[in-house]
Amino acid sequence: MSKFFDYFPPPRFLEMPYIGLNITPSAVRFIEIIKGKAGFEVGSYGEKKFKETTELLPALEELRDKNKIKFVKASLPDDKAYVFNLEVPDASEAEIHAFIEFHLEENIPLALEETIFDYHLINPKNAIVSALPKIVASEYVEILQKANLIPTSFLIDSQAIAKAVVKDGDAGTYLIVHIDYTRTEFSVVSEQYVQFNSTLPVGAENFTAAVSKQFNLSEEEARTMKKEKGFLKSKDNTDLFFALISTASVIKDEIERIYSYWHTHTDRGQVVNREKIKKILLVGKDAAILGFKEYLTESVRTEIDIANVWVNTLNYDEYIPPIEASDALNFATAIGLALPK
Amino acid sequence: MFHLLPEKQKKVLRREYLLRLLFVFLCFVAGSLVVASVFLFPSYLLSSRKFGDLEERKNQIKANITAKTDPNLGKFLTSLKGNLSALKVNRSTSSSTAYIKEVTDLKNSGIKLKEFFIDYGNTPTKIIVSGRSSTRDSLTKFYRDMQTVKDFAKVELPISDFAQDKDIDFHMNVTLKN
């Protein structure tokens, strides 16, 4: 059947062409992935930053008008969502759904009638359940509708990032650290699905603010300084290093906490036999600050790498994306959303 | 993959998809019609040309028929029909000849026939045979012979015709069978 559709693809109009839209408290980013000669290619893309949440709607409207967008796959914030693993009976889809409904309130602090959830079976006896308050989804639907955009699906941030940075078919376990402007999201991904996530209200802007304060610079100057010198350990750079380290250590501590939790956490007194975290993948523009990766490597016991956000999208030998590599790190969520199933 | 869409939004999407499906279907139908029209156009041209030719021929034939049809022909045919019917030998005319022949065949040498009067106005038809008999015996014989004819229902001879012995003028009334 798939071969048939390779030769006779359904009209693009019927596929409801969508873009991946990442909505954060400080910016909206979108990207369109289209089928090109060499596989997937980047269509339109863009980012709009804002300071107040009231600026979100105009930002969405601007993106819509500039890029003729109608359908979107949007991200929902990790801090509003719950992800948990549940043992399920080997039964029909409807029965598993009913089983999860029955056990939902045992796993999350939400009433069933106030919750939207979806699940994925990792194996016949284990499901990853993703849930969030109905009101959150409705708020996102409402704001998108106000901007004349139609959401075709929602995905939590961390799941979208995992979709972009963990190679298809790789069942390994990774800790993904996404440093956004105002927050940092941590998620443990195993067998392609987010199994655990947490958020810290510390992000790239905190690095900038620390530099700005230390050297009494404007935001823009502080950003440039951060980008050019970063965590490089040298006699000339000691002040900057210590200015950045206050924020970086918070992130490092959280990484250690999650690492330790993942490997030692017990479930009802039983040690859960989880696969070891193979690698830590860094996402977000500030993840690429000079020396940051090295700083983390010194204190964390596992391999750390900057994520390749295009790993499931394109091959550099065949196609060079129009977004700079460091900027693309900010688009990981949008790329994950824009990728087809 | 997770979807996490509110049920209401899922319905909106389903409706949107169905609308798009309908639109694609209508486009496909319209496209098929256009393609079919393009392929059928030569046939249409050919058949419309043929139709035109046939129409022309039909009109030609009609014109020919009209030209050949004289308005007086009808009147002529009606009058011809009347004449023919007048000339037509009907059964009664032919049979009157036969009756006369039968009567003349029956007459004997003493009988001289003068007149036949056949009255078709009455039903049954009546024939009056007038003549002169030389003798009473000849008349009697003739009268009896007449009565033997199958086609005659009744043969009447007034008794007064037997008053004389010779040279008797008689009038015989014959009534034919229906």
Short mmCIF file of C-alpha atoms in Angstrom, two decimals:
data_model
loop_
_atom_site.label_atom_id
_atom_site.label_comp_id
_atom_site.label_asym_id
_atom_site.label_seq_id
_atom_site.Cartn_x
_atom_site.Cartn_y
_atom_site.Cartn_z
CA MET A 1 0.00 0.00 0.00
CA SER A 2 2.81 2.43 0.91
CA LYS A 3 4.48 1.66 -2.46
CA PHE A 4 1.20 2.47 -4.16
CA PHE A 5 1.14 5.86 -2.42
CA ASP A 6 4.80 6.43 -3.38
CA TYR A 7 3.78 6.27 -7.02
CA PHE A 8 0.34 7.83 -6.62
CA PRO A 9 0.61 10.21 -3.66
CA PRO A 10 -2.62 11.75 -2.37
CA PRO A 11 -3.04 15.42 -3.27
CA ARG A 12 -1.11 17.76 -0.96
CA PHE A 13 -4.37 19.63 -0.43
CA LEU A 14 -5.87 16.48 1.11
CA GLU A 15 -2.87 15.99 3.38
CA MET A 16 -3.65 19.38 4.94
CA PRO A 17 -0.07 20.68 4.71
CA TYR A 18 1.02 21.75 8.14
CA ILE A 19 3.98 23.36 9.82
CA GLY A 20 5.59 22.57 13.15
CA LEU A 21 4.87 25.40 15.55
CA ASN A 22 6.79 25.70 18.79
CA ILE A 23 5.12 28.04 21.25
CA THR A 24 7.20 29.05 24.25
CA PRO A 25 6.57 31.78 26.84
CA SER A 26 9.08 34.03 25.06
CA ALA A 27 8.99 33.09 21.37
CA VAL A 28 7.18 31.27 18.63
CA ARG A 29 9.11 29.31 16.03
CA PHE A 30 7.87 27.44 13.07
CA ILE A 31 9.30 25.33 10.31
CA GLU A 32 7.88 23.56 7.30
CA ILE A 33 9.40 20.29 6.14
CA ILE A 34 8.63 19.45 2.55
CA LYS A 35 9.46 16.55 0.29
CA GLY A 36 12.22 17.51 -2.08
CA LYS A 37 14.38 15.73 -4.62
CA ALA A 38 16.82 14.56 -1.97
CA GLY A 39 14.23 13.55 0.64
CA PHE A 40 13.04 16.11 3.13
CA GLU A 41 13.94 19.75 2.71
CA VAL A 42 13.23 22.90 4.69
CA GLY A 43 10.32 24.97 3.40
CA SER A 44 9.45 28.17 5.18
CA TYR A 45 10.65 28.81 8.71
CA GLY A 46 10.81 31.67 11.15
CA GLU A 47 10.97 32.87 14.72
CA LYS A 48 9.28 35.71 16.55
CA LYS A 49 10.41 36.69 20.03
CA PHE A 50 8.25 38.57 22.51
CA LYS A 51 8.42 39.69 26.11
CA GLU A 52 4.79 39.57 27.25
CA THR A 53 2.38 36.70 26.63
CA THR A 54 -0.12 39.26 25.29
CA GLU A 55 2.23 39.59 22.31
CA LEU A 56 1.76 35.92 21.38
CA LEU A 57 -1.40 36.44 19.31
CA PRO A 58 0.04 39.29 17.17
CA ALA A 59 3.20 37.20 16.73
CA LEU A 60 1.17 34.24 15.48
CA GLU A 61 -0.85 36.48 13.17
CA GLU A 62 2.34 37.96 11.75
CA LEU A 63 3.79 34.51 11.11
CA ARG A 64 0.52 33.37 9.51
CA ASP A 65 0.32 36.40 7.19
CA LYS A 66 3.95 36.28 6.14
CA ASN A 67 4.00 32.58 5.45
CA LYS A 68 0.39 31.72 4.45
CA ILE A 69 0.04 29.13 7.18
CA LYS A 70 -3.25 27.40 7.95
CA PHE A 71 -2.62 24.04 9.65
CA VAL A 72 -0.18 23.64 12.52
CA LYS A 73 1.16 20.89 14.71
CA ALA A 74 1.84 22.76 17.90
CA SER A 75 3.87 22.06 21.00
CA LEU A 76 2.55 22.14 24.52
CA PRO A 77 4.79 23.07 27.45
CA ASP A 78 6.43 20.24 29.32
CA ASP A 79 5.72 21.83 32.70
CA LYS A 80 1.96 21.48 32.13
CA ALA A 81 2.13 17.89 30.90
CA TYR A 82 2.58 14.56 32.64
CA VAL A 83 4.34 11.56 31.22
CA PHE A 84 4.30 8.20 32.93
CA ASN A 85 4.86 4.56 32.24
CA LEU A 86 2.03 2.16 32.98
CA GLU A 87 1.78 -1.60 32.89
CA VAL A 88 -1.28 -2.49 30.84
CA PRO A 89 -3.08 -5.76 30.15
CA ASP A 90 -2.56 -7.47 26.82
CA ALA A 91 -5.99 -6.47 25.56
CA SER A 92 -7.81 -4.61 22.83
CA GLU A 93 -7.25 -0.91 22.19
CA ALA A 94 -10.56 0.06 23.80
CA GLU A 95 -9.82 -2.06 26.85
CA ILE A 96 -6.35 -0.55 27.25
CA HIS A 97 -7.88 2.92 26.92
CA ALA A 98 -10.42 2.09 29.63
CA PHE A 99 -7.67 0.62 31.81
CA ILE A 100 -5.59 3.80 31.53
CA GLU A 101 -8.65 5.92 32.29
CA PHE A 102 -9.23 3.86 35.42
CA HIS A 103 -5.63 4.26 36.61
CA LEU A 104 -5.06 7.84 35.46
CA GLU A 105 -5.81 9.52 38.77
CA GLU A 106 -3.34 7.22 40.57
CA ASN A 107 -0.53 8.60 38.44
CA ILE A 108 -1.24 12.29 37.95
CA PRO A 109 -2.79 14.98 40.15
CA LEU A 110 -5.70 15.60 37.77
CA ALA A 111 -9.29 14.39 37.66
CA LEU A 112 -10.13 12.18 34.66
CA GLU A 113 -12.80 14.54 33.35
CA GLU A 114 -10.30 17.43 33.37
CA THR A 115 -7.64 15.50 31.47
CA ILE A 116 -6.75 14.78 27.90
CA PHE A 117 -4.46 11.82 27.43
CA ASP A 118 -3.00 9.66 24.75
CA TYR A 119 -0.79 6.61 24.98
CA HIS A 120 1.68 4.55 23.05
CA LEU A 121 2.49 0.89 23.63
CA ILE A 122 6.25 0.36 23.95
CA ASN A 123 5.60 -3.35 24.19
CA PRO A 124 2.36 -5.36 24.67
CA LYS A 125 2.50 -4.85 28.43
CA ASN A 126 3.87 -1.32 28.77
CA ALA A 127 2.38 1.96 27.69
CA ILE A 128 3.77 5.46 27.83
CA VAL A 129 0.95 7.79 28.75
CA SER A 130 1.07 11.48 27.97
CA ALA A 131 -1.55 13.62 29.73
CA LEU A 132 -2.35 17.25 30.29
CA PRO A 133 -5.20 19.36 31.64
CA LYS A 134 -8.02 19.88 29.14
CA ILE A 135 -7.99 23.56 29.95
CA VAL A 136 -4.38 23.92 28.75
CA ALA A 137 -5.16 22.26 25.41
CA SER A 138 -8.31 24.36 25.07
CA GLU A 139 -6.36 27.58 25.74
CA TYR A 140 -3.88 26.69 23.01
CA VAL A 141 -6.72 25.77 20.61
CA GLU A 142 -8.43 29.06 21.42
CA ILE A 143 -5.36 31.23 20.82
CA LEU A 144 -4.55 29.38 17.60
CA GLN A 145 -8.13 29.77 16.40
CA LYS A 146 -7.99 33.47 17.22
CA ALA A 147 -4.96 33.64 14.96
CA ASN A 148 -6.93 31.76 12.28
CA LEU A 149 -4.74 28.69 12.56
CA ILE A 150 -6.07 25.15 12.77
CA PRO A 151 -4.19 22.78 15.08
CA THR A 152 -4.02 19.25 13.65
CA SER A 153 -2.26 17.81 16.70
CA PHE A 154 -0.47 18.74 19.88
CA LEU A 155 2.72 17.22 21.16
CA ILE A 156 4.55 18.04 24.34
CA ASP A 157 7.86 19.86 23.77
CA SER A 158 10.13 17.07 24.94
CA GLN A 159 8.43 14.45 22.74
CA ALA A 160 8.76 16.72 19.71
CA ILE A 161 12.47 17.25 20.44
CA ALA A 162 13.00 13.52 20.88
CA LYS A 163 11.37 12.96 17.49
CA ALA A 164 13.84 15.35 15.91
CA VAL A 165 17.11 14.40 17.63
CA VAL A 166 16.89 10.66 18.32
CA LYS A 167 17.50 8.73 15.14
CA ASP A 168 14.52 6.70 13.94
CA GLY A 169 14.77 3.13 15.13
CA ASP A 170 17.31 3.94 17.85
CA ALA A 171 15.87 2.38 20.99
CA GLY A 172 18.65 3.69 23.24
CA THR A 173 18.19 5.89 26.30
CA TYR A 174 19.13 9.54 26.12
CA LEU A 175 18.86 12.51 28.43
CA ILE A 176 17.88 15.52 26.36
CA VAL A 177 18.61 18.96 27.79
CA HIS A 178 16.83 21.74 25.97
CA ILE A 179 18.02 25.22 26.96
CA ASP A 180 15.33 27.65 25.83
CA TYR A 181 15.25 31.40 26.44
CA THR A 182 13.56 31.35 29.83
CA ARG A 183 13.57 27.67 30.85
CA THR A 184 15.44 24.44 30.47
CA GLU A 185 13.60 21.20 29.76
CA PHE A 186 15.04 17.82 30.68
CA SER A 187 13.66 14.61 29.30
CA VAL A 188 14.74 11.01 29.37
CA VAL A 189 13.93 9.32 26.09
CA SER A 190 14.00 5.57 25.78
CA GLU A 191 12.77 3.47 22.89
CA GLN A 192 11.98 6.71 21.04
CA TYR A 193 9.51 7.91 23.67
CA VAL A 194 9.83 10.36 26.53
CA GLN A 195 9.65 8.39 29.74
CA PHE A 196 10.38 11.20 32.14
CA ASN A 197 10.50 14.98 31.93
CA SER A 198 11.09 18.01 34.13
CA THR A 199 11.55 21.74 33.66
CA LEU A 200 13.72 24.36 35.32
CA PRO A 201 12.80 28.04 35.11
CA VAL A 202 16.37 28.88 34.08
CA GLY A 203 17.35 29.45 30.50
CA ALA A 204 19.50 31.26 27.96
CA GLU A 205 18.27 34.65 29.14
CA ASN A 206 19.71 33.89 32.57
CA PHE A 207 23.16 33.43 31.01
CA THR A 208 22.74 36.75 29.21
CA ALA A 209 21.48 38.52 32.33
CA ALA A 210 24.42 37.23 34.38
CA VAL A 211 26.94 38.49 31.81
CA SER A 212 25.09 41.77 31.46
CA LYS A 213 25.14 42.29 35.21
CA GLN A 214 28.75 41.24 35.67
CA PHE A 215 30.11 43.48 32.94
CA ASN A 216 27.41 46.15 32.96
CA LEU A 217 26.59 45.55 29.30
CA SER A 218 23.43 45.88 27.25
CA GLU A 219 21.51 42.70 26.50
CA GLU A 220 22.80 42.61 22.92
CA GLU A 221 26.42 43.16 23.97
CA ALA A 222 26.12 40.52 26.66
CA ARG A 223 24.74 38.06 24.10
CA THR A 224 27.66 38.72 21.76
CA MET A 225 30.19 38.31 24.56
CA LYS A 226 28.54 35.07 25.67
CA LYS A 227 28.65 33.75 22.14
CA GLU A 228 32.27 34.74 21.42
CA LYS A 229 33.99 33.78 24.67
CA GLY A 230 31.62 31.46 26.48
CA PHE A 231 33.03 29.06 29.04
CA LEU A 232 36.57 29.14 27.73
CA LYS A 233 38.91 28.80 30.68
CA SER A 234 41.65 31.38 30.35
CA LYS A 235 43.12 34.09 32.52
CA ASP A 236 41.33 36.80 30.53
CA ASN A 237 38.00 35.02 30.73
CA THR A 238 37.77 34.21 34.44
CA ASP A 239 35.10 36.81 35.22
CA LEU A 240 32.88 35.67 32.36
CA PHE A 241 33.38 32.02 33.27
CA PHE A 242 32.25 32.65 36.84
CA ALA A 243 29.35 34.82 35.68
CA LEU A 244 28.04 32.00 33.49
CA ILE A 245 28.79 29.20 35.87
CA SER A 246 26.17 30.29 38.42
CA THR A 247 23.43 29.50 35.88
CA ALA A 248 25.23 26.56 34.31
CA SER A 249 25.68 24.87 37.68
CA VAL A 250 21.92 24.91 38.24
CA ILE A 251 21.52 23.04 34.96
CA LYS A 252 24.40 20.70 35.78
CA ASP A 253 22.88 19.90 39.19
CA GLU A 254 19.53 19.09 37.63
CA ILE A 255 21.23 16.81 35.10
CA GLU A 256 22.94 14.94 37.94
CA ARG A 257 19.72 14.71 39.89
CA ILE A 258 17.81 13.26 36.93
CA TYR A 259 20.70 10.94 36.08
CA SER A 260 20.74 9.60 39.58
CA TYR A 261 16.91 9.38 39.73
CA TRP A 262 16.73 7.44 36.47
CA HIS A 263 19.23 4.83 37.61
CA THR A 264 18.18 4.43 41.21
CA HIS A 265 14.44 5.15 41.29
CA THR A 266 12.30 2.40 42.77
CA ASP A 267 8.67 1.72 42.04
CA ARG A 268 6.71 0.57 45.12
CA GLY A 269 9.94 -0.58 46.74
CA GLN A 270 11.07 -2.52 43.65
CA VAL A 271 14.19 -1.40 41.77
CA VAL A 272 13.17 -0.67 38.22
CA ASN A 273 15.55 -2.25 35.79
CA ARG A 274 16.02 0.67 33.40
CA GLU A 275 18.47 0.92 30.60
CA LYS A 276 21.44 3.20 31.36
CA ILE A 277 21.48 6.68 29.88
CA LYS A 278 23.73 6.29 26.85
CA LYS A 279 24.30 9.94 26.08
CA ILE A 280 23.23 13.44 27.05
CA LEU A 281 22.08 15.49 24.08
CA LEU A 282 22.12 19.25 24.31
CA VAL A 283 19.53 21.29 22.41
CA GLY A 284 18.91 25.04 22.23
CA LYS A 285 21.10 27.81 20.89
CA ASP A 286 22.94 28.31 24.17
CA ALA A 287 23.84 24.65 24.31
CA ALA A 288 26.40 25.53 21.67
CA ILE A 289 28.11 28.22 23.77
CA LEU A 290 31.85 27.70 23.61
CA GLY A 291 33.03 25.41 26.39
CA PHE A 292 29.58 24.66 27.85
CA LYS A 293 29.60 21.06 26.69
CA GLU A 294 33.12 20.59 28.07
CA TYR A 295 32.08 22.17 31.38
CA LEU A 296 29.27 19.66 31.75
CA THR A 297 31.44 16.72 30.63
CA GLU A 298 33.84 17.40 33.50
CA SER A 299 31.16 16.92 36.11
CA VAL A 300 28.70 14.48 34.55
CA ARG A 301 29.58 10.80 34.31
CA THR A 302 28.31 10.19 30.81
CA GLU A 303 29.00 11.26 27.25
CA ILE A 304 27.60 14.63 26.25
CA ASP A 305 27.01 15.85 22.73
CA ILE A 306 25.31 18.67 20.90
CA ALA A 307 22.25 17.14 19.25
CA ASN A 308 21.88 16.91 15.50
CA VAL A 309 18.40 18.30 14.99
CA TRP A 310 18.37 17.15 11.34
CA VAL A 311 19.23 13.53 12.04
CA ASN A 312 15.78 12.32 10.91
CA THR A 313 15.19 15.02 8.36
CA LEU A 314 18.05 15.31 5.92
CA ASN A 315 21.48 14.22 4.91
CA TYR A 316 24.14 16.96 4.76
CA ASP A 317 25.76 15.23 1.78
CA GLU A 318 22.63 15.78 -0.27
CA TYR A 319 21.09 18.94 1.11
CA ILE A 320 22.30 21.84 3.23
CA PRO A 321 19.52 23.40 5.29
CA PRO A 322 19.17 27.18 5.12
CA ILE A 323 19.31 27.58 8.92
CA GLU A 324 22.67 27.98 10.65
CA ALA A 325 23.62 25.01 12.81
CA SER A 326 23.55 26.96 16.12
CA ASP A 327 20.20 28.59 15.23
CA ALA A 328 18.80 25.22 14.19
CA LEU A 329 19.31 24.03 17.77
CA ASN A 330 16.48 26.38 18.74
CA PHE A 331 14.24 24.77 16.11
CA ALA A 332 14.48 21.22 17.45
CA THR A 333 10.90 21.25 18.77
CA ALA A 334 9.49 22.76 15.59
CA ILE A 335 11.41 20.25 13.44
CA GLY A 336 10.10 17.35 15.52
CA LEU A 337 6.58 18.65 15.10
CA ALA A 338 6.95 19.25 11.37
CA LEU A 339 8.32 15.80 10.63
CA PRO A 340 5.77 13.35 9.29
CA LYS A 341 4.82 10.44 11.55
CA MET B 1 2.47 9.41 18.23
CA PHE B 2 0.48 11.37 20.80
CA HIS B 3 -2.14 13.79 19.63
CA LEU B 4 -3.62 15.38 22.72
CA LEU B 5 -6.30 17.31 20.85
CA PRO B 6 -9.60 18.18 22.55
CA GLU B 7 -12.53 16.16 21.17
CA LYS B 8 -14.17 19.29 19.76
CA GLN B 9 -11.06 20.09 17.76
CA LYS B 10 -10.89 16.51 16.47
CA LYS B 11 -14.43 16.96 15.13
CA VAL B 12 -13.45 20.24 13.46
CA LEU B 13 -10.53 18.48 11.79
CA ARG B 14 -12.67 15.54 10.69
CA ARG B 15 -15.18 17.94 9.10
CA GLU B 16 -12.39 19.88 7.40
CA TYR B 17 -10.93 16.66 6.04
CA LEU B 18 -14.30 15.48 4.72
CA LEU B 19 -14.86 18.83 3.04
CA ARG B 20 -11.46 18.59 1.41
CA LEU B 21 -12.18 15.03 0.36
CA LEU B 22 -15.46 16.16 -1.19
CA PHE B 23 -13.68 19.02 -2.96
CA VAL B 24 -11.03 16.67 -4.33
CA PHE B 25 -13.76 14.26 -5.48
CA LEU B 26 -15.64 17.06 -7.26
CA CYS B 27 -12.40 18.26 -8.86
CA PHE B 28 -11.75 14.69 -10.01
CA VAL B 29 -15.25 14.45 -11.48
CA ALA B 30 -14.87 17.84 -13.17
CA GLY B 31 -11.45 16.82 -14.47
CA SER B 32 -12.85 13.55 -15.82
CA LEU B 33 -15.62 15.48 -17.56
CA VAL B 34 -13.12 17.84 -19.15
CA VAL B 35 -10.93 14.95 -20.31
CA ALA B 36 -13.98 13.05 -21.57
CA SER B 37 -15.17 16.17 -23.40
CA VAL B 38 -11.78 16.58 -25.04
CA PHE B 39 -11.76 12.96 -26.20
CA LEU B 40 -15.39 13.03 -27.29
CA PHE B 41 -15.10 16.30 -29.18
CA PRO B 42 -13.97 14.75 -32.52
CA SER B 43 -16.82 12.23 -32.33
CA TYR B 44 -19.20 15.04 -31.53
CA LEU B 45 -18.00 17.03 -34.52
CA LEU B 46 -18.37 13.98 -36.77
CA SER B 47 -21.84 13.09 -35.58
CA SER B 48 -23.05 16.68 -35.64
CA ARG B 49 -21.81 16.91 -39.23
CA LYS B 50 -23.61 13.67 -40.09
CA PHE B 51 -26.73 14.92 -38.35
CA GLY B 52 -26.56 18.12 -40.39
CA ASP B 53 -26.24 16.09 -43.60
CA LEU B 54 -29.20 13.90 -42.71
CA GLU B 55 -31.28 16.94 -41.77
CA GLU B 56 -30.43 18.47 -45.13
CA ARG B 57 -31.38 15.27 -46.94
CA LYS B 58 -34.62 15.03 -45.00
CA ASN B 59 -35.48 18.58 -45.93
CA GLN B 60 -34.64 17.82 -49.56
CA ILE B 61 -36.94 14.80 -49.61
CA LYS B 62 -39.68 16.81 -47.93
CA ALA B 63 -39.31 19.52 -50.54
CA ASN B 64 -39.50 16.93 -53.33
CA ILE B 65 -42.65 15.41 -51.88
CA THR B 66 -44.23 18.84 -51.54
CA ALA B 67 -43.35 19.66 -55.13
CA LYS B 68 -44.89 16.42 -56.39
CA THR B 69 -48.07 16.83 -54.39
CA ASP B 70 -50.61 18.78 -56.59
CA PRO B 71 -53.40 20.25 -54.43
CA ASN B 72 -55.94 19.29 -57.22
CA LEU B 73 -54.78 15.68 -57.12
CA GLY B 74 -56.95 15.03 -54.07
CA LYS B 75 -60.04 16.36 -55.76
CA PHE B 76 -59.25 14.39 -58.88
CA LEU B 77 -58.78 11.18 -56.92
CA THR B 78 -62.04 11.71 -55.01
CA SER B 79 -63.99 12.17 -58.21
CA LEU B 80 -62.22 9.18 -59.78
CA LYS B 81 -63.18 7.11 -56.80
CA GLY B 82 -66.82 8.21 -57.23
CA ASN B 83 -66.78 7.27 -60.88
CA LEU B 84 -65.20 3.93 -60.21
CA SER B 85 -67.80 3.11 -57.60
CA ALA B 86 -70.49 4.11 -60.06
CA LEU B 87 -68.97 1.79 -62.63
CA LYS B 88 -68.50 -1.01 -60.21
CA VAL B 89 -70.74 -3.94 -61.06
CA ASN B 90 -72.54 -4.77 -57.90
CA ARG B 91 -74.06 -8.09 -57.05
CA SER B 92 -77.66 -7.03 -57.65
CA THR B 93 -76.94 -5.74 -61.19
CA SER B 94 -75.14 -8.89 -62.15
CA SER B 95 -77.78 -11.09 -60.60
CA SER B 96 -80.60 -9.18 -62.41
CA THR B 97 -78.94 -10.23 -65.66
CA ALA B 98 -78.79 -13.76 -64.33
CA TYR B 99 -82.49 -13.65 -63.38
CA ILE B 100 -83.44 -12.38 -66.84
CA LYS B 101 -81.35 -15.17 -68.35
CA GLU B 102 -83.05 -17.76 -66.15
CA VAL B 103 -86.48 -16.48 -67.08
CA THR B 104 -85.68 -16.40 -70.81
CA ASP B 105 -84.22 -19.93 -70.58
CA LEU B 106 -87.49 -21.19 -69.10
CA LYS B 107 -89.81 -19.61 -71.66
CA ASN B 108 -91.28 -22.04 -74.20
CA SER B 109 -92.17 -21.39 -77.82
CA GLY B 110 -95.68 -20.16 -76.99
CA ILE B 111 -94.41 -17.42 -74.75
CA LYS B 112 -93.27 -14.00 -75.95
CA LEU B 113 -91.63 -11.84 -73.29
CA LYS B 114 -92.25 -8.10 -73.59
CA GLU B 115 -90.95 -6.47 -70.44
CA PHE B 116 -88.90 -7.02 -67.29
CA PHE B 117 -89.24 -4.68 -64.41
CA ILE B 118 -86.90 -5.22 -61.50
CA ASP B 119 -87.74 -3.25 -58.38
CA TYR B 120 -84.59 -2.92 -56.20
CA GLY B 121 -86.39 -0.44 -53.94
CA ASN B 122 -88.20 -3.23 -52.13
CA THR B 123 -86.78 -5.91 -49.97
CA PRO B 124 -86.94 -8.61 -51.05
CA THR B 125 -86.46 -7.56 -54.67
CA LYS B 126 -89.41 -8.07 -56.94
CA ILE B 127 -89.43 -8.76 -60.69
CA ILE B 128 -92.43 -8.20 -62.87
CA VAL B 129 -92.31 -10.23 -66.06
CA SER B 130 -94.81 -9.18 -68.76
CA GLY B 131 -95.48 -10.92 -72.04
CA ARG B 132 -98.00 -12.77 -74.34
CA SER B 133 -98.75 -16.45 -74.38
CA SER B 134 -100.15 -18.00 -77.50
CA THR B 135 -102.09 -20.62 -75.55
CA ARG B 136 -103.28 -21.14 -72.01
CA ASP B 137 -101.23 -24.39 -71.83
CA SER B 138 -98.05 -22.58 -72.74
CA LEU B 139 -98.68 -20.04 -69.95
CA THR B 140 -99.48 -22.74 -67.45
CA LYS B 141 -96.26 -24.58 -68.32
CA PHE B 142 -94.22 -21.37 -68.12
CA TYR B 143 -95.79 -20.55 -64.76
CA ARG B 144 -94.94 -23.98 -63.38
CA ASP B 145 -91.37 -23.84 -64.70
CA MET B 146 -90.91 -20.45 -63.07
CA GLN B 147 -91.94 -21.90 -59.74
CA THR B 148 -89.12 -24.45 -59.95
CA VAL B 149 -86.40 -21.78 -59.95
CA LYS B 150 -84.49 -21.91 -56.62
CA ASP B 151 -83.73 -18.19 -56.45
CA PHE B 152 -87.41 -17.29 -56.65
CA ALA B 153 -89.23 -17.31 -53.35
CA LYS B 154 -92.67 -16.78 -54.84
CA VAL B 155 -94.13 -16.63 -58.35
CA GLU B 156 -97.61 -15.10 -58.67
CA LEU B 157 -99.82 -15.06 -61.78
CA PRO B 158 -103.23 -13.38 -61.48
CA ILE B 159 -106.11 -15.84 -62.19
CA SER B 160 -107.58 -13.30 -64.60
CA ASP B 161 -104.70 -14.04 -66.95
CA PHE B 162 -106.21 -17.45 -67.56
CA ALA B 163 -109.55 -16.05 -68.71
CA GLN B 164 -108.69 -16.20 -72.43
CA ASP B 165 -107.70 -19.37 -74.35
CA LYS B 166 -105.42 -17.72 -76.85
CA ASP B 167 -103.16 -14.72 -77.11
CA ILE B 168 -103.12 -14.13 -73.40
CA ASP B 169 -101.32 -10.96 -72.07
CA PHE B 170 -99.86 -11.84 -68.68
CA HIS B 171 -98.01 -10.10 -65.81
CA MET B 172 -96.09 -12.46 -63.54
CA ASN B 173 -94.89 -11.19 -60.13
CA VAL B 174 -91.72 -12.90 -58.94
CA THR B 175 -90.42 -12.35 -55.41
CA LEU B 176 -86.72 -13.15 -55.00
CA LYS B 177 -85.22 -14.92 -52.02
CA ASN B 178 -83.21 -12.72 -49.65
#
